[in-house]
Amino acid sequence: SFHEYKLNFKKSKEMCLSYIQDAMLQKQWKRAAEFLTFYIESLEKNFSAECTSPSEVIWRIGTEILCHHSHSSMKEFNSFTEHVKTLGVRRYLKVCLEHTFHLLCNGLIDEAYQNLSLAESWRFGEQTVIQRKEMKLIKAYRGLLDYYSWSKQKNILLEHGQDGFEDLSVEQEMHSCFRKAAVNLEEIIKIPGVWDLFVKCYVDLLEFYGDHNEARQVLSEYAYNSKFPANPNAHVYLYQFLKRHGESKKSLISVLKILHDIVPSHELMIDFNIMLQKSKKRKRRRLGLEVIFAVLDYAGWKENVKAWSCLARQVKQIVISEKHLDWIKQEWNSRKDWWPAFHFSRYLAKKNWQENESLSYEKALVAGILLGKDCKYFKYVSHQGCKAQVKRLRVLKKFVNKHNPVYLRISG
Amino acid sequence: MEFPSALFPSYFGAGPPREEGGPAPAAGWGEHGQVLEAGPGRRQAETTFVSRCGGAGESWEPADAAAVPLLPPNAGCWVPAVTPQDILYHGVLRRKLQAGKSEAALDFTKQLRHFFVDHPEDAFGSLGRLLHQNFYLGNSKLRVSVHPEVTTLLPTPSLAAAIPSFCPFSSLQRRARDCTIRMTALREEISRLEARRGCPRKHLVPRLRWFSHLSRDWLFEVPLGLLADCVHEDLLLQWGSLLFDDSPTGGALAWLPPKDVGARMGRLVYPGGQAMNHLYFQDVVLEELPRPRGCPAQFELNGRIRQVAAARVDGEDFVGVRSDYHCGVWRVPGRTGATPTPLQVIRTSVPASCLTVSPHLSGELAVCTQSGAVYLWNVETGLQRLRHDPQTMFFRDHSPWRWSDFTAHPRVLSCADRTGLQCLDTRAPERCQFDLFKVGEEAGCQQGERVVLPMYLGRAYPSQHLVSTQFSVYVLDERLPLVPMLKWAHMMKAPPLFAHLVPGSPGRSHKVLLGTSHTQELLLLQYQGEKRGSRGGSRSACQLAGPLQKLHSIASCLQHLPAQLPHQHHLLQQRLSAPAAGLAAALQEDGPRESLTVFQLSEAGDVIINEEEEEDTGTPAAPQEAECPQEPCASPQPSPAAALRYRRWVTALCKGCGEPPQRTRPPSFSQKRLFTRKELEEPSAPSALHEQARQRLRQAMRDGGRIRHWDSPPPDLPQPLEPAAGPDPLSTRLTAAWCEDWERWWEERTRFNVAQRQRALRERRRRQKRAHGRRSLSASFTSS
């Protein structure tokens, strides 16, 4: 009966698919390709009303096979994709986008651009939400490619400009590229998302044409709009922009303060700490200490010499001036139950000493002040230092011994 | 600790997931995801791009034809797990397959019947004992008599029972007839029913029905309604765990890598024993084919081990072990060969669902229970409850499963349920928290997608986490919560319950192994996050590298095991297709080449290994050439070492476990059924014959001989026709032919034959003569 036939067909289709998957998972691309030729029959007899049609499966599997098959070429890949594009209307834009990505990864930028322009002109009835999103991405990527050709022409012009030679046509073309790029890039970065690449390019365009206000607004919108995810890069871009344009320290600090609040372990926090340490204001120096302590809370910074030297320097300063010991005390209070095991164990002392002497020096200073001269880390390092007759460590030992009462005040 | 200078573009939406219908069958393939500028290429000015997925990775090849057992089979007979056939109503399975979707019908009556037959003592114990004295199944009646006040058991040699019913005194007579059942008839009907077992047109006998109606209230030890409720509840639980069992989440296998960089001996921690309640620490030498060394350190625990987690802090390994109601922690000192020491055990009133060990601070663990509580457990300071919330975090989900893991900050823990992950600061758990992952539009999830296993990827990169759902895996960064750095549909048939991270050395990809329980799938995927761009030296964003690869499952051993008898083969098949229970891996570096040993544990307690080798393909950037030359390998044969392992393993399995003893015993009959009591009665004094028999029996036992000849010697066998002296003619003929004097034999034979024939002829004549004489005699009789 027809029903039975349908059922059998479905079963063999599924079986065929599982064979293909099995072959692909074992990297037997040739075998998978052979099975795929059988699977294509399922296109003709598509009885199912499932949401994933066989055409999508064929597209995905075919692409993957062509990416890894030893005898595939770009030409074959292109013709396969063109065929697939005609198969499914719903997936047209997605396939175009993926095709573009493939071309871009293989360095075929002009073909990719053509492909994007073609996709952009595609119309088919009412667009679904996903299709609208894909269309915007297509436009954005085209804008990106426009930006690259703009910057290429810009470089040509700049080089030639030095020679005192001006080419009007190149300049005109560059401006038209700018317009095309700016329109599309501007559109996508208004939608909530992660658009690092697009924002960077758009800001570069604006900066080149001197529209700093617009650039600044774009960047602060990207960083501070609550509909966007809390992307640390958005804050970094804003900070870099402000720094480039010589903004006041106050605004730089306020940007970094927000970054510190959302990502205390960001690598810019070292710069932030240095900036704050230099400051004359007490409040900022206080914040600096907080920032560097917070950075060293994270496992990723555990063996970072720079961070430890920042902390060591600031702690030393405070101890020498004997003012604001309460700052250290406050920071230490929430850490004293786990920092000794996390940073200052005997095992780590040994390891740091073997691997990185200057790290163990900085850490020993901090340990000596925070935990006193009897702490395991300090004892081990100073002992080893005496044995190896490192002068720096002898000075360190003297310093810690001299300021031992500080430890009592901090811990008390 | 640098954040990538640019991330791959992606949309960010909020709210519940919009995509319906689950992922497409091949959703993980054929996508580049997004692209990103990779810095200038070789030719200046040209920009090159990298894609999020589909980049080139290392190529790994299995070193052997199939997985190979590492350890001898787990001792003790393995009880096969419950299958759908055991608890579903017969016939539903097939229909279900055809109809696609239908509610599972649990075969409740079958379970109850099994209970009555298998545990009669628990089902009817006390009443059975009570009635035993009076139970005589002669031609008697189940008589019920009812008095207004007292119900009595009739002391007649008949079965009597009382049903407390309140019927009027006057109609006692009629009632008594209604309440009387002839037991012999009932028994006959039952045995007839038994004979018709399996017959589709089975009708319930009214008498039987009446009997069960009458006895329902008093016969059962446990009230029937209560018992039925319990059985039904258990059936539902069993069915639920058949559909998806989350208790082994995380896996019960851990690998403690060698202490020194160049060393080859690590330690494997795994459960074993009949009830999987023994914890073993076994030294394993990593060689071409890894092998165990020495005897394992062994601990007996009082519960089935569900999860074994391990982490190394300050050169010491801490091993956390979770069973349903107990969690324990062991310390394995840094010295090689040092014995592990148990440190502490906690008991929970609700089953624990998670135990993870801190990679930052020694002796710290995170524990979750199914009541929704999350604890930070410090061996020195004890337990600290961080959260207690029976409700799920982001939307309502009925699962009581909770998980917790550590993050880049030693004081911040991630807490997960099926709806997502949150991070909370243990110093102020109520105030300081943020959402790390949400099943929703933020991560582009599907409808119905649920978190199955989160894992902290700290060993590869300090701030990254892996979250796997039944459809996809996500890599998340704590510094940019909610937006996955990487998303990829894994296309596995079952949700991955086990994951293992193998961090790659600088410049190499990190490997993640994903494993499922019931389907035994094992996938290897690679990702990169530390490749530095050529310009500026900033980190590039997280990328998936290389095609996905399947590794050999435990069941792949089967085809390479030595040939077995069918029933043994079936047993082996059952054993090897037991659900997986854990996953671990060890990376070996031989100069530029690496090899990966993957350990798998099955629920039967067997530890199986997979050896994977990195292929020599020159640059990893040439996937086209990376294709294996021997591609359509039909069925590669295992190496001799592996074949030896297989043989030993099977021999040990057959010897140690073999078949359950009940089956090998010949069927036995109760002698009580064969003989009457009188026949079985012993005579008061043993007769002389008895004495003699006993003596012979003793003698035979002493000699180890047979007792057959205490019977009279067997009757004489019929004499062979041929003279018994020589062997049969065929053998002599063949012998003669062999000695090349066949002709002589033939002559002799013919001569012998002539003589024989003459003798036979003579005999016949004599008989004829005699018969002739007799016949004539009889003829004379008849004629007269």
mmCIF file of C-alpha atoms in Angstrom, chain A residues 17 21-22 24-31 52 56-57 60-61 63-64 67-70 94 98 101-102 104-105 109 133 136-137 141 148 152 188 191-198 227 229-233 237 263 265-267 297-301 334 338 341-342 345 347-348, chain B residues 1-12 18-19 21 24-37 45-47 49-51 59-61 314-315 360-361 408-411 427 441 456 462 478-481 483 491 523 547-550 623-624 627-628 631 633:
data_model
loop_
_atom_site.group_PDB
_atom_site.id
_atom_site.type_symbol
_atom_site.label_atom_id
_atom_site.label_comp_id
_atom_site.label_asym_id
_atom_site.label_seq_id
_atom_site.Cartn_x
_atom_site.Cartn_y
_atom_site.Cartn_z
ATOM 1 C CA LEU A 17 21.324 9.427 6.740
ATOM 2 C CA GLN A 21 26.723 10.548 9.521
ATOM 3 C CA ASP A 22 28.680 7.524 10.594
ATOM 4 C CA MET A 24 31.515 11.559 8.292
ATOM 5 C CA LEU A 25 32.222 11.081 11.962
ATOM 6 C CA GLN A 26 34.984 8.700 11.000
ATOM 7 C CA LYS A 27 36.289 11.115 8.387
ATOM 8 C CA GLN A 28 35.521 8.754 5.514
ATOM 9 C CA TRP A 29 34.498 11.515 3.165
ATOM 10 C CA LYS A 30 34.453 9.433 0.020
ATOM 11 C CA ARG A 31 32.080 6.917 1.510
ATOM 12 C CA THR A 52 13.752 20.450 8.283
ATOM 13 C CA GLU A 56 18.862 21.545 4.248
ATOM 14 C CA VAL A 57 20.370 18.248 5.264
ATOM 15 C CA ARG A 60 24.874 20.895 5.282
ATOM 16 C CA ILE A 61 26.304 17.479 4.623
ATOM 17 C CA THR A 63 29.188 21.427 2.254
ATOM 18 C CA GLU A 64 30.975 19.567 4.996
ATOM 19 C CA CYS A 67 35.261 21.104 2.696
ATOM 20 C CA HIS A 68 37.180 17.973 3.610
ATOM 21 C CA HIS A 69 37.129 15.768 0.529
ATOM 22 C CA SER A 70 40.539 15.347 -1.013
ATOM 23 C CA LYS A 94 21.444 31.474 4.991
ATOM 24 C CA GLU A 98 27.560 30.669 4.421
ATOM 25 C CA PHE A 101 31.961 32.988 4.509
ATOM 26 C CA HIS A 102 33.519 30.117 2.649
ATOM 27 C CA LEU A 104 36.101 34.881 2.425
ATOM 28 C CA CYS A 105 37.988 32.210 4.334
ATOM 29 C CA ILE A 109 36.977 38.560 -1.515
ATOM 30 C CA LYS A 133 18.076 39.206 10.420
ATOM 31 C CA LYS A 136 20.765 42.659 7.673
ATOM 32 C CA LEU A 137 23.853 40.547 8.231
ATOM 33 C CA TYR A 141 29.101 42.103 5.610
ATOM 34 C CA TYR A 148 38.094 47.131 3.297
ATOM 35 C CA LYS A 152 42.762 49.968 0.494
ATOM 36 C CA ILE A 188 23.467 46.865 11.950
ATOM 37 C CA ILE A 191 20.449 46.382 16.683
ATOM 38 C CA PRO A 192 21.417 44.734 19.994
ATOM 39 C CA GLY A 193 24.254 42.303 19.460
ATOM 40 C CA VAL A 194 27.976 41.809 19.428
ATOM 41 C CA TRP A 195 29.294 43.867 16.525
ATOM 42 C CA ASP A 196 32.924 44.436 17.455
ATOM 43 C CA LEU A 197 34.162 44.230 13.909
ATOM 44 C CA PHE A 198 31.476 46.483 12.454
ATOM 45 C CA LYS A 227 19.863 46.257 25.547
ATOM 46 C CA PRO A 229 25.205 42.489 26.154
ATOM 47 C CA ALA A 230 27.852 43.587 28.637
ATOM 48 C CA ASN A 231 30.661 43.328 26.133
ATOM 49 C CA PRO A 232 34.034 44.310 27.645
ATOM 50 C CA ASN A 233 35.313 45.161 24.184
ATOM 51 C CA TYR A 237 37.006 50.605 22.277
ATOM 52 C CA VAL A 263 35.089 42.634 34.436
ATOM 53 C CA SER A 265 39.951 40.698 35.744
ATOM 54 C CA HIS A 266 40.341 42.589 32.483
ATOM 55 C CA GLU A 267 43.908 43.181 31.345
ATOM 56 C CA ASP A 297 41.797 37.239 42.960
ATOM 57 C CA TYR A 298 41.490 35.555 39.597
ATOM 58 C CA ALA A 299 43.258 32.328 38.766
ATOM 59 C CA GLY A 300 44.395 33.647 35.402
ATOM 60 C CA TRP A 301 46.526 36.342 37.020
ATOM 61 C CA SER A 334 37.891 39.561 52.861
ATOM 62 C CA TRP A 338 41.877 32.048 51.316
ATOM 63 C CA ALA A 341 46.343 28.908 50.522
ATOM 64 C CA PHE A 342 45.692 30.332 47.073
ATOM 65 C CA SER A 345 51.534 28.090 50.000
ATOM 66 C CA TYR A 347 54.332 24.466 47.215
ATOM 67 C CA LEU A 348 53.846 27.670 45.251
ATOM 68 C CA MET B 1 44.140 36.479 30.728
ATOM 69 C CA GLU B 2 43.523 38.687 27.728
ATOM 70 C CA PHE B 3 40.101 39.164 26.310
ATOM 71 C CA PRO B 4 39.876 38.665 22.530
ATOM 72 C CA SER B 5 40.241 42.011 20.823
ATOM 73 C CA ALA B 6 37.225 41.363 18.627
ATOM 74 C CA LEU B 7 34.448 38.829 18.909
ATOM 75 C CA PHE B 8 32.502 37.155 16.151
ATOM 76 C CA PRO B 9 29.378 39.128 15.239
ATOM 77 C CA SER B 10 26.111 37.884 16.667
ATOM 78 C CA TYR B 11 22.631 39.095 17.415
ATOM 79 C CA PHE B 12 21.582 39.425 21.012
ATOM 80 C CA ARG B 18 11.894 31.076 19.731
ATOM 81 C CA GLU B 19 13.199 28.328 17.540
ATOM 82 C CA GLY B 21 11.238 21.667 16.719
ATOM 83 C CA ALA B 24 17.993 19.523 12.091
ATOM 84 C CA PRO B 25 19.487 16.044 11.662
ATOM 85 C CA ALA B 26 22.809 17.409 10.465
ATOM 86 C CA ALA B 27 22.718 20.758 12.249
ATOM 87 C CA GLY B 28 26.350 20.646 13.296
ATOM 88 C CA TRP B 29 27.769 20.492 9.811
ATOM 89 C CA GLY B 30 28.323 22.758 6.903
ATOM 90 C CA GLU B 31 28.377 26.043 8.788
ATOM 91 C CA HIS B 32 31.091 28.582 9.255
ATOM 92 C CA GLY B 33 28.952 30.446 11.726
ATOM 93 C CA GLN B 34 30.501 33.859 11.314
ATOM 94 C CA VAL B 35 33.775 35.243 10.084
ATOM 95 C CA LEU B 36 36.248 37.635 11.560
ATOM 96 C CA GLU B 37 39.252 39.461 10.255
ATOM 97 C CA ALA B 45 46.679 44.980 2.113
ATOM 98 C CA GLU B 46 44.737 41.730 1.623
ATOM 99 C CA THR B 47 42.674 40.932 4.642
ATOM 100 C CA PHE B 49 39.307 35.903 7.439
ATOM 101 C CA VAL B 50 38.795 33.143 9.929
ATOM 102 C CA SER B 51 35.510 31.441 10.630
ATOM 103 C CA SER B 59 43.747 15.181 12.747
ATOM 104 C CA TRP B 60 43.394 12.254 15.102
ATOM 105 C CA GLU B 61 43.225 8.638 14.135
ATOM 106 C CA ASP B 314 49.433 22.335 44.865
ATOM 107 C CA GLY B 315 50.657 19.038 43.493
ATOM 108 C CA HIS B 360 42.152 26.462 43.280
ATOM 109 C CA LEU B 361 42.090 25.643 46.970
ATOM 110 C CA ALA B 408 38.153 31.654 37.665
ATOM 111 C CA HIS B 409 37.586 33.375 41.009
ATOM 112 C CA PRO B 410 38.124 30.897 43.847
ATOM 113 C CA ARG B 411 35.340 32.464 45.884
ATOM 114 C CA ARG B 427 31.167 35.555 50.629
ATOM 115 C CA GLU B 441 17.034 33.767 23.061
ATOM 116 C CA TYR B 456 34.552 24.601 34.105
ATOM 117 C CA PRO B 462 40.720 30.292 33.233
ATOM 118 C CA GLU B 478 32.586 34.677 32.499
ATOM 119 C CA ARG B 479 33.647 38.098 31.314
ATOM 120 C CA LEU B 480 30.889 38.246 28.742
ATOM 121 C CA PRO B 481 28.026 36.327 30.330
ATOM 122 C CA VAL B 483 26.526 35.385 24.993
ATOM 123 C CA MET B 491 24.083 15.792 16.909
ATOM 124 C CA LEU B 523 32.805 12.441 20.411
ATOM 125 C CA PRO B 547 35.872 18.128 11.937
ATOM 126 C CA LEU B 548 34.070 16.350 14.691
ATOM 127 C CA GLN B 549 35.216 12.819 15.329
ATOM 128 C CA LYS B 550 33.632 9.735 16.743
ATOM 129 C CA PRO B 623 42.835 19.340 5.692
ATOM 130 C CA GLN B 624 42.692 18.195 2.099
ATOM 131 C CA GLU B 627 42.479 12.597 4.636
ATOM 132 C CA CYS B 628 43.457 9.123 5.572
ATOM 133 C CA GLU B 631 39.997 5.329 3.742
ATOM 134 C CA CYS B 633 39.076 0.336 5.595
#
